[in-house]
Amino acid sequence: GAVVSQHPSWVICKSGTSVKIECRSLDFQATTMFWYRQFPKQSLMLMATSNEGSKATYEQGVEKDKFLINHASLTLSTLTVTSAHPEDSSFYICSATSTVQNTEAFFGQGTRLTVV
Amino acid sequence: QKEVEQDPGPLSVPEGAIVSLNCTYSNSAFQYFMWYRQYSRKGPELLMYTYSSGNKEDGRFTAQVDKSSKYISLFIRDSQPSDSATYLCAIFGFNKFYFGSGTKLNVKP
C-alpha cells in the first residue's frame, strides 16, 4: 500500500510552546489529508480535513487558531499545536488519500505529544 | 445514531482460532468499506478494502459486506499472537471517513 510518513513519532514540550507535526505522502500525491486525535482506548476523532492549496476544514469544537494546518503541496501537510497545554497531550495521526483513488485512506505512524 | 458501530471487545481467543469482527452501519448509500489494524502506539494499517457487497480474501483475512443488513465483517483464520491488535472498521462516504470504535483482539499462544 501507499506510504505516509509522519514526523516526529513522539515529542515532549513545555506548556506555552508550539509544536509542528509533519505528514508526508512518500510514493503518491495526496489530494486530501486528514488529521485525527486519538485518546487512549478510543477511536479516531477527526480534527480537520485539508486539501492542497486551500484552507483546512475543521470539525466542530476544534479550535482552528490553536491547531494550525497547512497543506502547501500534494505531498506535505503540517499540524502546528500552538501554545500547547497539558490537555493537548494526545496521540495525533494523519492520513491521506491519493489523487488517483480518494476512497482509501493511508495513515502515518502517529505522533505522541506530551506537554509538561 | 452513529454512522458506524463496532463492538469494542476485548476479544480473547486461543492461537489457531477463527476470529470474527463485526460492524454495523447506518446509511445504505455507503459503498466503500475498509478494515484497519492498529498496534499500540502506532497508526492504523490498511488491511482490507472492499467496494459494495460480497467477499474479499487476502491470505488469512476475509472481508465480507452484507449491504442488505448493513453489516460488515472481518474474519481471521488460523489466528496468530501477532494478530493481537485493535481492529477498526471504516466506511468512506460523503467525502468523509467514518471509523468504528475499534475491537481489541488478543490471541493467546
Coordinates of C-alpha atoms in Angstrom, one line a residue, chain A:
Chain A
G1 CA 0.0 0.0 0.0
A2 CA 0.9 3.6 -0.2
V3 CA 3.2 5.1 2.4
V4 CA 2.6 8.0 4.7
S5 CA 5.4 9.2 6.9
Q6 CA 4.6 11.2 10.0
H7 CA 7.3 13.0 12.0
P8 CA 8.1 13.2 14.8
S9 CA 6.9 10.0 16.3
W10 CA 7.0 11.5 19.8
V11 CA 7.6 14.9 21.2
I12 CA 7.7 16.4 24.7
C13 CA 7.3 20.1 25.0
K14 CA 6.8 22.7 27.7
S15 CA 3.5 24.5 28.2
G16 CA 3.1 27.6 26.1
T17 CA 5.4 26.4 23.3
S18 CA 4.3 25.3 19.8
V19 CA 4.9 22.0 18.2
K20 CA 4.8 21.2 14.5
I21 CA 4.0 17.7 13.2
E22 CA 4.7 16.8 9.6
C23 CA 2.8 14.4 7.4
R24 CA 4.2 13.3 4.1
S25 CA 2.9 11.0 1.4
L26 CA 6.1 9.3 0.1
D27 CA 5.0 7.5 -3.0
F28 CA 1.8 9.2 -4.1
Q29 CA 0.2 12.6 -4.4
A30 CA -2.3 13.3 -1.7
T31 CA -5.4 15.2 -2.7
T32 CA -6.7 15.3 0.8
M33 CA -5.1 14.9 4.2
F34 CA -6.9 14.3 7.4
W35 CA -5.7 15.0 11.0
Y36 CA -7.0 12.9 13.8
R37 CA -6.6 12.9 17.6
Q38 CA -6.8 9.6 19.5
F39 CA -7.3 9.3 23.2
P40 CA -6.3 6.1 25.0
K41 CA -8.6 3.1 24.2
Q42 CA -10.7 5.3 22.0
S43 CA -11.3 5.6 18.3
L44 CA -10.0 8.3 15.9
M45 CA -11.5 11.7 16.3
L46 CA -11.4 13.8 13.1
M47 CA -10.0 17.2 13.8
A48 CA -9.7 18.7 10.3
T49 CA -9.6 17.9 6.6
S50 CA -7.1 19.7 4.4
N51 CA -6.9 19.9 0.6
E52 CA -3.7 21.1 -1.1
G53 CA -3.7 24.8 -1.6
S54 CA -6.8 25.6 0.3
K55 CA -7.8 26.3 3.9
A56 CA -8.5 23.3 6.1
T57 CA -12.0 22.4 7.2
Y58 CA -12.2 22.0 10.9
E59 CA -14.6 19.8 12.8
Q60 CA -17.0 21.3 15.2
G61 CA -15.3 22.1 18.5
V62 CA -11.7 22.1 17.1
E63 CA -10.0 25.5 17.5
K64 CA -8.5 26.5 14.2
D65 CA -6.3 29.1 15.8
K66 CA -4.9 26.5 18.2
F67 CA -4.4 23.7 15.6
L68 CA -2.9 25.3 12.6
I69 CA -3.0 23.2 9.5
N70 CA -1.0 23.9 6.3
H71 CA -1.2 21.8 3.2
A72 CA 1.2 23.5 0.9
S73 CA 1.9 20.7 -1.5
L74 CA 0.5 17.4 -2.7
T75 CA 2.9 15.5 -0.5
L76 CA 3.1 17.5 2.7
S77 CA 0.7 18.7 5.3
T78 CA 1.6 20.1 8.7
L79 CA -0.2 20.4 12.0
T80 CA 1.0 23.0 14.5
V81 CA -0.2 22.9 18.0
T82 CA 0.2 26.5 19.2
S83 CA 0.6 27.5 22.8
A84 CA 0.4 23.9 23.9
H85 CA -1.1 22.9 27.2
P86 CA -1.1 19.6 29.1
E87 CA -4.7 18.9 28.0
D88 CA -3.3 18.9 24.4
S89 CA -1.3 15.8 25.2
S90 CA -2.5 13.1 22.9
F91 CA -1.8 10.8 20.0
Y92 CA -2.1 12.7 16.7
I93 CA -2.4 10.8 13.5
C94 CA -2.6 12.0 9.9
S95 CA -4.0 10.1 6.9
A96 CA -4.0 10.8 3.2
T97 CA -6.0 9.9 0.1
S98 CA -4.5 9.9 -3.3
T99 CA -5.3 11.9 -6.4
V100 CA -6.0 8.6 -8.1
Q101 CA -8.3 7.0 -5.6
N102 CA -9.8 9.0 -2.8
T103 CA -11.8 6.3 -1.2
E104 CA -8.8 4.6 0.6
A105 CA -7.0 6.3 3.4
F106 CA -3.4 5.6 4.4
F107 CA -2.2 6.5 7.8
G108 CA 1.0 7.9 9.2
Q109 CA 2.7 6.3 12.2
G110 CA 1.2 8.8 14.6
T111 CA 2.8 11.4 16.9
R112 CA 2.6 11.1 20.7
L113 CA 2.6 14.6 22.1
T114 CA 3.3 15.2 25.8
V115 CA 3.0 18.7 27.1
V116 CA 4.6 19.2 30.5

